[in-house]
Amino acid sequence: DAPGATVVHTIQEALAAAGDVQEIVIGGGGMLYEALLPQANRLYLTLVDGTFPGDTFFPAYDPAQWQETFRQTHEADERHAYRFSWLILARQNPPNG
């Protein structure tokens, strides 16, 4: 427990604890992304130009359901070994609720 933190054990408890807020940000992991993607209205993505080993990935989504509203690309440089982009995608027809 951390001061000011609310401990929950299910997604439903987490959403109820958040209350009536304008935006809830999910910081992973893969199972949470997959469970909550159908309810998402906006995606904040970082795309890295590279291929990396891993066992957890962001779930597949239909790009036709989303519109890119922001993109900022950073080339590889002395601080960043790989080119990457920050994107914001807005769902075309947001789910109710």
mmCIF file of C-alpha atoms in Angstrom:
data_model
loop_
_atom_site.group_PDB
_atom_site.id
_atom_site.type_symbol
_atom_site.label_atom_id
_atom_site.label_comp_id
_atom_site.label_asym_id
_atom_site.label_seq_id
_atom_site.Cartn_x
_atom_site.Cartn_y
_atom_site.Cartn_z
ATOM 1 C CA ASP A 1 0.000 0.000 0.000
ATOM 2 C CA ALA A 2 1.142 3.510 -0.804
ATOM 3 C CA PRO A 3 -0.245 6.675 0.782
ATOM 4 C CA GLY A 4 -3.142 7.963 -1.309
ATOM 5 C CA ALA A 5 -3.347 4.768 -3.378
ATOM 6 C CA THR A 6 -6.529 2.758 -3.795
ATOM 7 C CA VAL A 7 -6.043 -0.998 -4.051
ATOM 8 C CA VAL A 8 -8.414 -2.850 -6.385
ATOM 9 C CA HIS A 9 -8.528 -6.435 -7.600
ATOM 10 C CA THR A 10 -10.600 -6.283 -10.781
ATOM 11 C CA ILE A 11 -11.021 -4.024 -13.776
ATOM 12 C CA GLN A 12 -14.578 -3.278 -12.666
ATOM 13 C CA GLU A 13 -13.332 -2.196 -9.229
ATOM 14 C CA ALA A 14 -10.693 0.022 -10.856
ATOM 15 C CA LEU A 15 -13.230 1.731 -13.125
ATOM 16 C CA ALA A 16 -15.608 2.245 -10.194
ATOM 17 C CA ALA A 17 -12.789 3.650 -8.043
ATOM 18 C CA ALA A 18 -11.837 6.099 -10.805
ATOM 19 C CA GLY A 19 -15.346 7.525 -10.680
ATOM 20 C CA ASP A 20 -16.614 10.098 -13.134
ATOM 21 C CA VAL A 21 -13.367 11.341 -14.658
ATOM 22 C CA GLN A 22 -12.735 12.606 -18.167
ATOM 23 C CA GLU A 23 -9.900 10.190 -18.966
ATOM 24 C CA ILE A 24 -8.429 7.010 -17.507
ATOM 25 C CA VAL A 25 -4.932 6.034 -18.630
ATOM 26 C CA ILE A 26 -3.966 2.350 -18.611
ATOM 27 C CA GLY A 27 -0.246 1.725 -18.189
ATOM 28 C CA GLY A 28 -0.228 -1.972 -19.053
ATOM 29 C CA GLY A 29 0.436 -4.767 -19.110
ATOM 30 C CA GLY A 30 -0.698 -6.754 -22.080
ATOM 31 C CA MET A 31 -3.707 -8.394 -20.425
ATOM 32 C CA LEU A 32 -5.079 -5.026 -19.272
ATOM 33 C CA TYR A 33 -4.603 -3.518 -22.726
ATOM 34 C CA GLU A 34 -6.445 -6.431 -24.318
ATOM 35 C CA ALA A 35 -9.298 -6.333 -21.799
ATOM 36 C CA LEU A 36 -9.831 -2.567 -22.023
ATOM 37 C CA LEU A 37 -9.123 -1.858 -25.706
ATOM 38 C CA PRO A 38 -12.804 -2.353 -26.671
ATOM 39 C CA GLN A 39 -13.730 0.481 -24.261
ATOM 40 C CA ALA A 40 -10.959 2.853 -25.337
ATOM 41 C CA ASN A 41 -11.742 6.117 -27.103
ATOM 42 C CA ARG A 42 -8.116 7.191 -27.537
ATOM 43 C CA LEU A 43 -4.773 5.418 -27.906
ATOM 44 C CA TYR A 44 -1.421 6.945 -26.993
ATOM 45 C CA LEU A 45 1.189 4.858 -28.803
ATOM 46 C CA THR A 46 4.950 4.871 -29.131
ATOM 47 C CA LEU A 47 6.109 3.126 -32.307
ATOM 48 C CA VAL A 48 9.774 2.131 -32.403
ATOM 49 C CA ASP A 49 11.357 1.313 -35.773
ATOM 50 C CA GLY A 50 12.987 -1.987 -34.928
ATOM 51 C CA THR A 51 12.380 -5.643 -34.255
ATOM 52 C CA PHE A 52 12.826 -6.796 -30.676
ATOM 53 C CA PRO A 53 12.372 -10.060 -28.800
ATOM 54 C CA GLY A 54 9.526 -10.093 -26.329
ATOM 55 C CA ASP A 55 6.658 -12.061 -24.886
ATOM 56 C CA THR A 56 4.109 -9.279 -24.338
ATOM 57 C CA PHE A 57 2.667 -7.150 -27.117
ATOM 58 C CA PHE A 58 -0.041 -4.535 -27.549
ATOM 59 C CA PRO A 59 -3.159 -6.273 -28.888
ATOM 60 C CA ALA A 60 -4.076 -6.083 -32.555
ATOM 61 C CA TYR A 61 -6.588 -3.382 -33.425
ATOM 62 C CA ASP A 62 -8.404 -2.384 -36.606
ATOM 63 C CA PRO A 63 -6.706 0.783 -37.963
ATOM 64 C CA ALA A 64 -9.909 1.607 -39.896
ATOM 65 C CA GLN A 65 -11.634 2.279 -36.548
ATOM 66 C CA TRP A 66 -9.091 4.914 -35.550
ATOM 67 C CA GLN A 67 -8.001 8.315 -36.853
ATOM 68 C CA GLU A 68 -4.505 9.628 -36.243
ATOM 69 C CA THR A 69 -4.774 13.023 -34.533
ATOM 70 C CA PHE A 70 -1.118 13.508 -33.606
ATOM 71 C CA ARG A 71 2.284 12.206 -34.715
ATOM 72 C CA GLN A 72 5.737 13.325 -33.667
ATOM 73 C CA THR A 73 8.693 11.414 -35.100
ATOM 74 C CA HIS A 74 12.211 11.384 -33.683
ATOM 75 C CA GLU A 75 15.108 10.160 -35.774
ATOM 76 C CA ALA A 76 17.789 7.919 -34.307
ATOM 77 C CA ASP A 77 20.548 10.008 -32.769
ATOM 78 C CA GLU A 78 23.229 9.896 -30.088
ATOM 79 C CA ARG A 79 20.538 9.494 -27.388
ATOM 80 C CA HIS A 80 18.163 7.169 -29.257
ATOM 81 C CA ALA A 81 19.406 4.070 -31.067
ATOM 82 C CA TYR A 82 16.162 3.747 -33.037
ATOM 83 C CA ARG A 83 13.802 6.078 -34.868
ATOM 84 C CA PHE A 84 10.463 6.323 -33.022
ATOM 85 C CA SER A 85 7.121 8.099 -33.245
ATOM 86 C CA TRP A 86 4.553 9.188 -30.696
ATOM 87 C CA LEU A 87 0.988 8.853 -31.948
ATOM 88 C CA ILE A 88 -2.465 9.678 -30.675
ATOM 89 C CA LEU A 89 -5.343 7.810 -32.287
ATOM 90 C CA ALA A 90 -9.011 8.691 -31.738
ATOM 91 C CA ARG A 91 -11.695 6.051 -32.200
ATOM 92 C CA GLN A 92 -14.001 6.913 -35.129
ATOM 93 C CA ASN A 93 -17.155 5.673 -33.344
ATOM 94 C CA PRO A 94 -16.454 5.601 -29.593
ATOM 95 C CA PRO A 95 -18.252 2.972 -27.499
ATOM 96 C CA ASN A 96 -20.992 4.229 -25.194
ATOM 97 C CA GLY A 97 -20.247 4.389 -21.510
#
